[in-house]
Coordinates of C-alpha atoms and ligand atoms in Angstrom, one line a residue:
M1 CA 6.4 33.3 -2.6
T2 CA 2.9 32.3 -2.2
G3 CA 1.6 32.5 -5.9
K4 CA 0.0 29.2 -6.9
R5 CA 2.1 27.1 -9.1
E6 CA 0.9 25.4 -12.0
P7 CA 0.9 21.6 -12.5
I8 CA 3.4 20.2 -15.0
H9 CA 2.0 16.8 -15.8
G10 CA -1.7 17.7 -16.1
Q11 CA -4.4 17.6 -13.6
W12 CA -7.2 15.4 -12.2
S13 CA -10.5 16.3 -13.8
G14 CA -12.0 17.1 -10.5
R15 CA -12.7 16.0 -6.7
L16 CA -14.1 12.7 -7.7
A17 CA -11.2 11.7 -10.0
F18 CA -8.6 12.5 -7.2
I19 CA -10.6 10.5 -4.7
L20 CA -10.8 7.6 -7.2
A21 CA -7.1 7.7 -8.1
A22 CA -6.0 8.1 -4.3
T23 CA -8.4 5.2 -3.3
G24 CA -6.9 3.2 -6.3
S25 CA -3.5 3.9 -4.9
A26 CA -4.5 3.1 -1.2
V27 CA -6.7 0.0 -1.9
G28 CA -4.6 -2.9 -3.2
L29 CA -2.7 -5.8 -2.1
G30 CA -2.0 -4.3 1.2
N31 CA -5.7 -4.6 2.1
I32 CA -6.7 -7.9 0.7
W33 CA -3.4 -10.0 0.6
K34 CA -1.2 -8.5 3.3
F35 CA -3.4 -7.2 5.9
P36 CA -5.1 -10.6 6.7
Y37 CA -1.7 -12.4 6.7
I38 CA 0.1 -10.1 8.9
A39 CA -2.9 -10.0 11.4
G40 CA -2.8 -13.7 11.4
E41 CA 1.1 -13.9 12.0
N42 CA 0.7 -11.3 14.9
G43 CA -2.0 -12.7 16.8
G44 CA -5.2 -10.9 15.5
G45 CA -7.2 -8.5 17.7
A46 CA -4.6 -6.6 19.6
F47 CA -2.7 -6.1 16.2
V48 CA -5.9 -4.9 14.4
L49 CA -6.5 -2.3 17.3
V50 CA -3.0 -1.0 17.0
Y51 CA -3.4 -0.7 13.2
L52 CA -6.8 1.2 13.5
V53 CA -5.2 3.6 15.9
C54 CA -2.5 4.2 13.8
I55 CA -4.7 5.0 10.8
A56 CA -6.5 7.4 12.8
V57 CA -4.0 9.4 14.6
I58 CA -1.0 9.0 12.3
G59 CA -2.1 7.9 8.8
I60 CA -5.0 10.4 8.3
P61 CA -3.0 13.6 9.5
I62 CA 0.0 12.5 7.4
M63 CA -2.0 11.8 4.3
M64 CA -3.4 15.5 4.7
A65 CA 0.2 16.6 5.0
E66 CA 1.4 14.8 2.1
V67 CA -1.3 15.9 -0.3
M68 CA -0.8 19.4 0.9
L69 CA 3.0 19.3 0.1
G70 CA 2.4 17.8 -3.2
R71 CA -0.3 20.5 -4.2
R72 CA 1.8 23.3 -3.2
G73 CA 5.0 22.0 -4.8
R74 CA 3.2 21.0 -8.0
R75 CA 6.1 18.7 -9.1
S76 CA 7.7 15.2 -8.5
P77 CA 8.4 14.7 -4.8
I78 CA 12.0 15.3 -5.3
N79 CA 11.4 18.7 -6.9
T80 CA 8.5 19.5 -4.8
M81 CA 10.7 19.1 -1.6
R82 CA 13.5 21.1 -3.2
V83 CA 11.2 24.1 -4.1
L84 CA 9.2 24.0 -0.8
A85 CA 12.5 23.8 1.2
A86 CA 13.8 26.8 -0.5
E87 CA 10.4 28.8 -0.1
E88 CA 10.4 28.0 3.5
H89 CA 14.2 28.8 4.0
A90 CA 14.9 25.0 5.0
G91 CA 18.0 23.2 3.8
A92 CA 18.2 21.9 0.2
Y93 CA 19.0 18.5 1.7
W94 CA 15.2 18.0 2.0
Q95 CA 15.1 16.9 -1.5
W96 CA 16.7 13.7 -0.2
L97 CA 13.4 13.0 1.4
G98 CA 12.0 12.7 -2.3
W99 CA 14.9 10.5 -3.3
A100 CA 14.3 8.2 -0.5
G101 CA 10.7 7.9 -1.6
V102 CA 11.7 7.1 -5.1
I103 CA 14.0 4.2 -3.8
A104 CA 11.1 3.0 -1.7
G105 CA 8.6 3.1 -4.5
F106 CA 11.2 0.8 -6.6
L107 CA 11.9 -1.7 -3.9
I108 CA 8.2 -2.1 -3.0
L109 CA 7.0 -2.2 -6.5
S110 CA 9.7 -5.1 -7.3
Y111 CA 7.9 -7.4 -4.8
Y112 CA 4.4 -6.0 -5.3
S113 CA 4.6 -7.0 -8.8
V114 CA 5.5 -10.6 -8.0
I115 CA 2.5 -11.0 -5.7
A116 CA 0.2 -9.2 -8.1
G117 CA 1.4 -11.9 -10.7
W118 CA 0.1 -14.5 -8.4
A119 CA -3.3 -12.8 -8.6
V120 CA -3.1 -12.7 -12.5
A121 CA -2.3 -16.4 -12.4
Y122 CA -5.3 -17.1 -10.2
V123 CA -7.7 -15.4 -12.6
F124 CA -7.1 -18.3 -14.9
R125 CA -7.1 -21.0 -12.4
A126 CA -10.3 -19.8 -10.8
G127 CA -11.9 -19.4 -14.2
S128 CA -11.1 -22.7 -15.4
G129 CA -12.9 -24.4 -12.5
L130 CA -9.7 -25.7 -11.1
F131 CA -11.0 -25.1 -7.5
T132 CA -14.3 -26.7 -7.8
G133 CA -14.7 -29.0 -5.0
Q134 CA -11.1 -28.8 -3.8
T135 CA -10.2 -29.6 -0.2
A136 CA -7.8 -27.3 1.8
D137 CA -4.9 -29.7 1.0
G138 CA -5.7 -29.4 -2.8
V139 CA -5.8 -25.8 -2.7
Q140 CA -2.6 -25.6 -0.9
S141 CA -0.7 -27.9 -3.5
I142 CA -2.2 -25.6 -6.4
F143 CA -0.5 -22.7 -4.5
N144 CA 2.7 -24.5 -4.0
N145 CA 2.9 -25.7 -7.4
L146 CA 2.7 -22.0 -8.6
V147 CA 5.5 -20.5 -6.4
S148 CA 7.9 -23.3 -6.6
E149 CA 8.4 -22.7 -10.3
P150 CA 10.6 -19.7 -10.9
E151 CA 10.0 -19.4 -14.5
R152 CA 6.2 -19.1 -14.1
L153 CA 6.6 -16.6 -11.4
L154 CA 8.8 -14.6 -13.7
A155 CA 6.3 -14.8 -16.5
W156 CA 3.4 -13.5 -14.4
H157 CA 5.8 -10.8 -12.9
T158 CA 6.8 -9.7 -16.3
L159 CA 3.3 -9.5 -17.5
F160 CA 2.2 -7.3 -14.5
M161 CA 5.2 -5.0 -15.0
V162 CA 4.2 -4.5 -18.6
M163 CA 0.7 -3.8 -17.7
T164 CA 1.9 -1.2 -15.1
M165 CA 4.3 0.6 -17.4
A166 CA 1.7 0.6 -20.0
V167 CA -0.6 2.8 -18.1
V168 CA 2.1 4.9 -16.5
A169 CA 3.5 5.6 -20.0
R170 CA -0.1 7.2 -20.9
G171 CA 0.0 9.6 -18.1
V172 CA -2.3 10.4 -15.1
R173 CA -5.7 11.1 -16.9
S174 CA -6.4 8.7 -19.8
G175 CA -7.0 5.2 -18.9
L176 CA -6.4 5.2 -15.1
E177 CA -9.3 7.4 -14.1
R178 CA -12.0 5.3 -16.1
A179 CA -10.8 2.1 -14.9
V180 CA -10.8 2.9 -11.3
R181 CA -14.3 4.3 -11.5
L182 CA -15.9 0.9 -12.3
M183 CA -13.6 -1.3 -10.4
M184 CA -13.9 0.2 -6.9
P185 CA -17.5 -0.4 -6.5
S186 CA -17.3 -3.8 -8.1
L187 CA -14.6 -4.8 -5.5
F188 CA -16.8 -3.7 -2.6
L189 CA -19.7 -6.0 -4.1
I190 CA -17.7 -9.2 -4.4
L191 CA -16.1 -8.7 -0.9
L192 CA -19.8 -8.8 0.2
V193 CA -20.5 -12.0 -1.7
L194 CA -17.4 -13.4 0.1
L195 CA -18.7 -12.2 3.5
G196 CA -21.9 -14.0 2.8
Y197 CA -20.1 -17.1 2.2
A198 CA -18.0 -16.6 5.4
W199 CA -21.0 -15.9 7.5
N200 CA -22.4 -19.4 6.6
S201 CA -19.0 -21.3 6.8
G202 CA -19.7 -22.2 10.4
A203 CA -16.8 -20.4 11.8
F204 CA -17.8 -16.9 11.5
E205 CA -17.9 -16.1 15.2
Q206 CA -14.6 -17.6 15.7
G207 CA -13.0 -15.4 12.9
I208 CA -14.7 -12.2 14.2
H209 CA -13.4 -13.0 17.6
F210 CA -10.0 -13.6 16.2
L211 CA -10.0 -10.2 14.5
F212 CA -11.6 -8.1 17.0
H213 CA -10.9 -9.4 20.3
P214 CA -7.6 -7.6 21.6
D215 CA -5.5 -10.0 23.5
F216 CA -2.4 -7.8 24.3
S217 CA -0.3 -10.7 25.5
K218 CA -0.2 -11.9 21.8
I219 CA 1.6 -8.7 20.5
T220 CA 5.2 -7.8 20.6
G221 CA 7.0 -4.5 20.2
N222 CA 7.8 -5.8 16.7
G223 CA 4.2 -6.5 16.2
V224 CA 3.5 -2.8 16.9
L225 CA 6.1 -1.7 14.5
I226 CA 4.5 -4.0 11.8
A227 CA 1.1 -2.6 12.6
M228 CA 2.3 1.0 12.3
G229 CA 4.3 0.2 9.1
H230 CA 1.1 -1.3 7.6
A231 CA -0.9 2.0 8.3
F232 CA 1.6 3.7 6.0
F233 CA 1.8 1.0 3.6
T234 CA -1.9 0.6 3.2
L235 CA -2.6 4.3 2.9
S236 CA 0.4 4.6 0.3
L237 CA 2.2 7.2 2.7
G238 CA 5.7 8.0 3.3
M239 CA 7.2 7.5 -0.1
G240 CA 5.6 10.3 -2.2
A241 CA 2.9 8.5 -4.0
I242 CA 0.2 10.4 -2.3
M243 CA 2.4 13.5 -2.7
V244 CA 2.6 13.2 -6.5
Y245 CA -1.0 12.6 -6.7
G246 CA -1.6 15.6 -4.6
S247 CA 0.4 17.6 -7.1
Y248 CA -2.1 17.0 -9.7
L249 CA -5.0 18.1 -7.4
P250 CA -6.9 21.2 -8.6
A251 CA -6.7 24.1 -6.3
R252 CA -9.7 24.7 -3.9
I253 CA -10.6 21.1 -3.5
S254 CA -10.9 20.3 0.2
I255 CA -7.9 18.1 1.2
A256 CA -9.3 17.1 4.6
K257 CA -12.5 15.9 3.3
T258 CA -11.1 14.0 0.2
T259 CA -8.4 12.3 2.6
L260 CA -10.9 11.2 5.0
V261 CA -13.0 9.5 2.4
V262 CA -9.9 7.7 0.9
S263 CA -8.8 6.4 4.4
L264 CA -12.3 5.2 5.4
A265 CA -12.7 3.4 2.1
D266 CA -9.2 1.9 2.5
T267 CA -9.9 0.6 6.0
A268 CA -13.3 -0.7 5.3
V269 CA -11.9 -2.9 2.4
A270 CA -9.2 -4.2 4.8
L271 CA -11.7 -5.2 7.5
M272 CA -14.0 -6.8 5.0
A273 CA -11.2 -8.8 3.5
G274 CA -10.2 -10.0 7.0
M275 CA -13.8 -10.9 8.1
A276 CA -14.3 -12.9 4.8
I277 CA -10.9 -14.7 5.2
F278 CA -10.6 -15.8 8.8
P279 CA -13.9 -17.8 9.2
I280 CA -12.7 -19.8 6.1
V281 CA -9.3 -20.3 7.9
F282 CA -10.9 -21.6 11.0
A283 CA -13.7 -23.6 9.3
N284 CA -11.0 -25.6 7.3
G285 CA -8.6 -26.0 10.3
L286 CA -5.9 -23.8 8.6
E287 CA -3.3 -21.8 10.4
P288 CA -3.9 -18.0 10.7
G289 CA -0.2 -17.5 10.7
S290 CA 0.6 -19.2 7.5
G291 CA 2.1 -16.3 5.8
P292 CA 2.0 -14.5 2.3
G293 CA 0.0 -17.3 0.7
L294 CA -2.9 -17.0 3.2
I295 CA -5.5 -15.6 0.8
F296 CA -4.4 -17.9 -2.1
Q297 CA -4.9 -20.9 0.3
T298 CA -8.2 -19.8 1.8
L299 CA -10.4 -18.1 -0.8
P300 CA -10.1 -20.7 -3.4
I301 CA -11.7 -23.1 -0.9
A302 CA -14.8 -20.8 -0.7
F303 CA -14.9 -20.4 -4.4
G304 CA -14.8 -24.2 -4.8
H305 CA -17.8 -24.8 -2.8
M306 CA -20.2 -21.8 -3.6
P307 CA -22.6 -21.8 -6.5
Y308 CA -21.2 -20.2 -9.6
G309 CA -17.8 -20.5 -7.8
A310 CA -15.7 -20.4 -11.0
F311 CA -17.3 -17.1 -12.1
F312 CA -17.2 -15.4 -8.7
G313 CA -13.5 -16.7 -8.3
M314 CA -12.5 -15.3 -11.5
L315 CA -14.2 -12.1 -10.9
F316 CA -12.6 -11.7 -7.4
F317 CA -9.1 -12.2 -8.9
V318 CA -9.7 -9.8 -11.8
L319 CA -10.6 -7.2 -9.3
L320 CA -7.7 -8.0 -7.1
V321 CA -5.6 -7.4 -10.0
F322 CA -7.1 -4.2 -10.9
A323 CA -6.7 -3.1 -7.2
A324 CA -3.0 -4.0 -7.4
W325 CA -2.6 -2.3 -10.8
S326 CA -4.1 1.0 -9.6
S327 CA -1.5 0.9 -6.7
S328 CA 1.4 -0.1 -8.6
I329 CA 1.2 2.7 -11.0
S330 CA 1.4 5.2 -8.1
L331 CA 4.5 3.5 -6.7
I332 CA 6.5 4.3 -9.8
E333 CA 4.7 7.6 -10.6
P334 CA 7.3 9.7 -8.4
A335 CA 10.3 8.4 -10.3
V336 CA 8.7 8.8 -13.7
A337 CA 7.6 12.4 -12.9
W338 CA 11.2 13.2 -11.8
L339 CA 12.6 11.5 -15.1
V340 CA 10.5 13.8 -17.2
E341 CA 11.1 16.9 -15.3
N342 CA 14.8 16.6 -14.8
R343 CA 16.1 14.3 -17.5
G344 CA 13.8 15.7 -20.2
M345 CA 12.7 12.1 -21.0
K346 CA 9.3 11.4 -22.7
R347 CA 6.9 9.7 -20.4
V348 CA 7.1 6.5 -22.6
S349 CA 10.9 6.2 -22.3
A350 CA 10.9 7.3 -18.6
S351 CA 8.3 4.4 -17.9
M352 CA 10.2 1.9 -19.6
L353 CA 13.5 2.8 -17.9
A354 CA 11.7 2.7 -14.6
G355 CA 10.0 -0.5 -15.4
V356 CA 13.2 -2.3 -16.3
V357 CA 14.8 -1.5 -13.2
T358 CA 11.9 -2.6 -11.1
W359 CA 11.7 -5.7 -13.0
L360 CA 15.3 -6.7 -12.4
F361 CA 14.8 -6.2 -8.6
G362 CA 11.8 -8.3 -8.8
L363 CA 13.9 -11.2 -9.5
L364 CA 15.0 -11.2 -5.7
T365 CA 11.4 -11.7 -4.8
V366 CA 10.9 -14.5 -7.5
F367 CA 13.6 -16.5 -6.2
S368 CA 12.7 -16.0 -2.6
F369 CA 9.9 -18.5 -3.0
N370 CA 11.7 -21.3 -4.6
I371 CA 15.6 -21.6 -5.3
W372 CA 16.4 -19.2 -2.5
S373 CA 13.6 -20.1 -0.2
D374 CA 16.1 -21.4 2.5
F375 CA 18.4 -18.5 2.2
R376 CA 18.0 -16.4 5.4
P377 CA 20.5 -13.5 5.0
L378 CA 20.0 -11.9 8.3
S379 CA 19.3 -15.0 10.4
F380 CA 21.7 -13.9 13.1
I381 CA 19.3 -11.1 14.1
P382 CA 16.4 -12.9 16.1
V383 CA 13.5 -11.1 14.5
F384 CA 14.9 -12.0 10.9
R385 CA 15.7 -15.5 11.8
D386 CA 13.2 -17.0 9.4
S387 CA 13.0 -14.0 6.8
T388 CA 13.8 -14.6 3.2
I389 CA 15.0 -11.8 0.9
F390 CA 11.3 -11.0 0.1
D391 CA 10.5 -10.8 3.9
L392 CA 13.5 -8.5 4.3
L393 CA 12.5 -6.2 1.5
D394 CA 9.0 -5.9 2.7
Y395 CA 10.2 -5.3 6.4
L396 CA 12.7 -2.7 5.2
T397 CA 10.3 -0.7 3.1
A398 CA 7.0 -1.0 5.0
N399 CA 8.2 -0.9 8.5
V400 CA 11.3 1.2 8.3
M401 CA 11.3 3.4 5.1
L402 CA 7.8 4.4 5.1
P403 CA 7.4 5.4 8.8
L404 CA 10.7 7.3 8.7
G405 CA 9.5 9.1 5.4
G406 CA 6.2 9.9 7.0
L407 CA 8.0 11.2 10.2
L408 CA 9.9 13.5 8.1
I409 CA 6.9 14.7 6.1
A410 CA 5.3 15.5 9.3
V411 CA 8.4 17.4 10.6
F412 CA 8.5 19.4 7.4
A413 CA 4.8 20.2 7.3
A414 CA 4.3 21.2 10.9
W415 CA 7.7 22.5 12.1
L416 CA 9.4 24.0 8.8
M417 CA 6.4 25.0 6.8
S418 CA 5.1 28.3 8.2
R419 CA 1.6 28.2 9.7
D420 CA 0.4 30.9 7.1
S421 CA 1.6 28.3 4.2
S422 CA -0.2 25.3 5.6
V423 CA -3.5 27.4 6.4
D424 CA -3.3 28.7 2.9
E425 CA -2.9 25.4 1.2
L426 CA -5.1 23.2 3.4
G427 CA -7.8 25.8 2.8
M428 CA -10.0 25.0 5.8
G429 CA -9.2 28.2 7.9
D430 CA -7.3 28.0 11.2
G431 CA -10.0 26.9 13.5
F432 CA -10.6 23.8 15.5
F433 CA -9.9 21.1 12.8
Y434 CA -6.9 22.9 11.6
R435 CA -5.5 23.0 15.1
V436 CA -6.2 19.3 15.7
W437 CA -4.4 18.4 12.5
R438 CA -1.5 20.4 13.2
F439 CA -1.1 19.2 16.8
L440 CA -1.2 15.6 15.7
V441 CA 1.4 16.3 13.0
R442 CA 3.5 18.3 15.1
Y443 CA 3.7 16.3 18.2
I444 CA 1.8 13.0 18.1
T445 CA 3.3 11.6 14.9
P446 CA 6.9 12.2 15.4
V447 CA 6.8 10.9 19.0
A448 CA 4.6 7.9 18.2
V449 CA 6.8 6.9 15.4
S450 CA 10.0 7.3 17.3
I451 CA 8.8 5.6 20.4
V452 CA 7.5 2.5 18.3
F453 CA 10.8 2.4 16.5
L454 CA 12.9 2.6 19.8
R455 CA 10.8 0.0 21.5
A456 CA 11.2 -2.5 18.3
I457 CA 14.9 -2.0 18.5
G458 CA 14.7 -2.7 22.2
I459 CA 16.0 0.6 23.5
V460 CA 12.8 1.8 25.3
Ligands
LIG501 N1 -1.2 1.2 -0.5 C1 -1.0 0.1 -1.4 C2 -1.7 -1.2 -1.0 O1 -2.2 -1.1 0.1 C3 0.5 -0.1 -1.6 C4 1.2 1.1 -1.8 C5 2.2 1.5 -0.8 C6 1.1 1.9 -2.8 C7 2.9 2.6 -1.0 C8 1.7 3.1 -3.1 C9 2.6 3.5 -2.1 O2 -1.7 -2.2 -1.7

């Protein structure tokens, strides 16, 4: 069957709306909170280089594949995979790929929401002038005070989950599109302000050197896996978020061009965040590898010392919350779309159900930073010796589930789907660019992901 399907849940108003929504999904805590701290933990330059290579040769082609599958199936990822598998005469078990994505989405959102809650808390801390004139030690103790109290973290996590489900309940068009339109350019601007501060911090060169000078002796097989996992995480790939957004994409809009814009914007934001943060880290004698608290322990120092710092600080955290918000809704959309399609639920009740489940899982992360901070469930495995439950959740989803999901998406799009179907849906003919894409998803992605996995486990 090649006739085009109609979308069930509505469509984006056009090309720009899709770009904004997909950029909203891609740009989030992954770029500003996670990228700097994992780059710091994994030695800087070499890690960043591996990450950039993964974005280019794995991330962008997979993003094209995911959008393509979504638009062809026009349903939640579970049903899209079921319908496309039937159409391409592949096994019905392909719908399990959709299920795996839904589970990954729940797990990721469960901790994502807790960290986004920190950002909400920091809006008020920055706005009240709490950071003015603070030293690195002062800023650190403000952070420790926040995360050491489970009730507080729980309250902020709850607030962020309510915000997320409120938007999801309203559907893809209203609210979301408009918010993202304003917020993305503002985020860019404020990152420029921070870069300006970092430039004058006295350690700009040291920060840049750390980020862009690859020293391969500093990266391990596990570090390579983390860099690759992050390429999936930051582009929202491998779990159906971009697939479900693709299912709302009007026909005839170029998938290749839009995907390229989204990936470039995402990468630019991450690099800008890194270039703003590391100079501050070095100028204040902080540890680049200090973990998930890194931006919350560095940027407030900058806000505490720049003119109008309380204003800029508040603005920054407001934008960070928006960036996280526009990502969190895409994490849960595959599940909600499925509940609406298959359980006949209204969007509002589907959102509430999904939200409650995610909120409950979030407790694991809330407690990982205080009452369970010494609990290391897998300490008998060397790489997980120091990992809390939060660390393990993050590792399992970003470094295992997303790359595996991406691998299977690549296999389906390039091996099981007929050449005619993909030429038809991508709509860029079957010339040079199509062939490069197909070569990358057919050979490079599956081989690269497999090798990185096997190396990290120690088999290769
Ligand atoms: N890309 C988002 C970020 O970088 C996180 C995300 C992952 C969103 C997977 C959707 C799916 O913050």
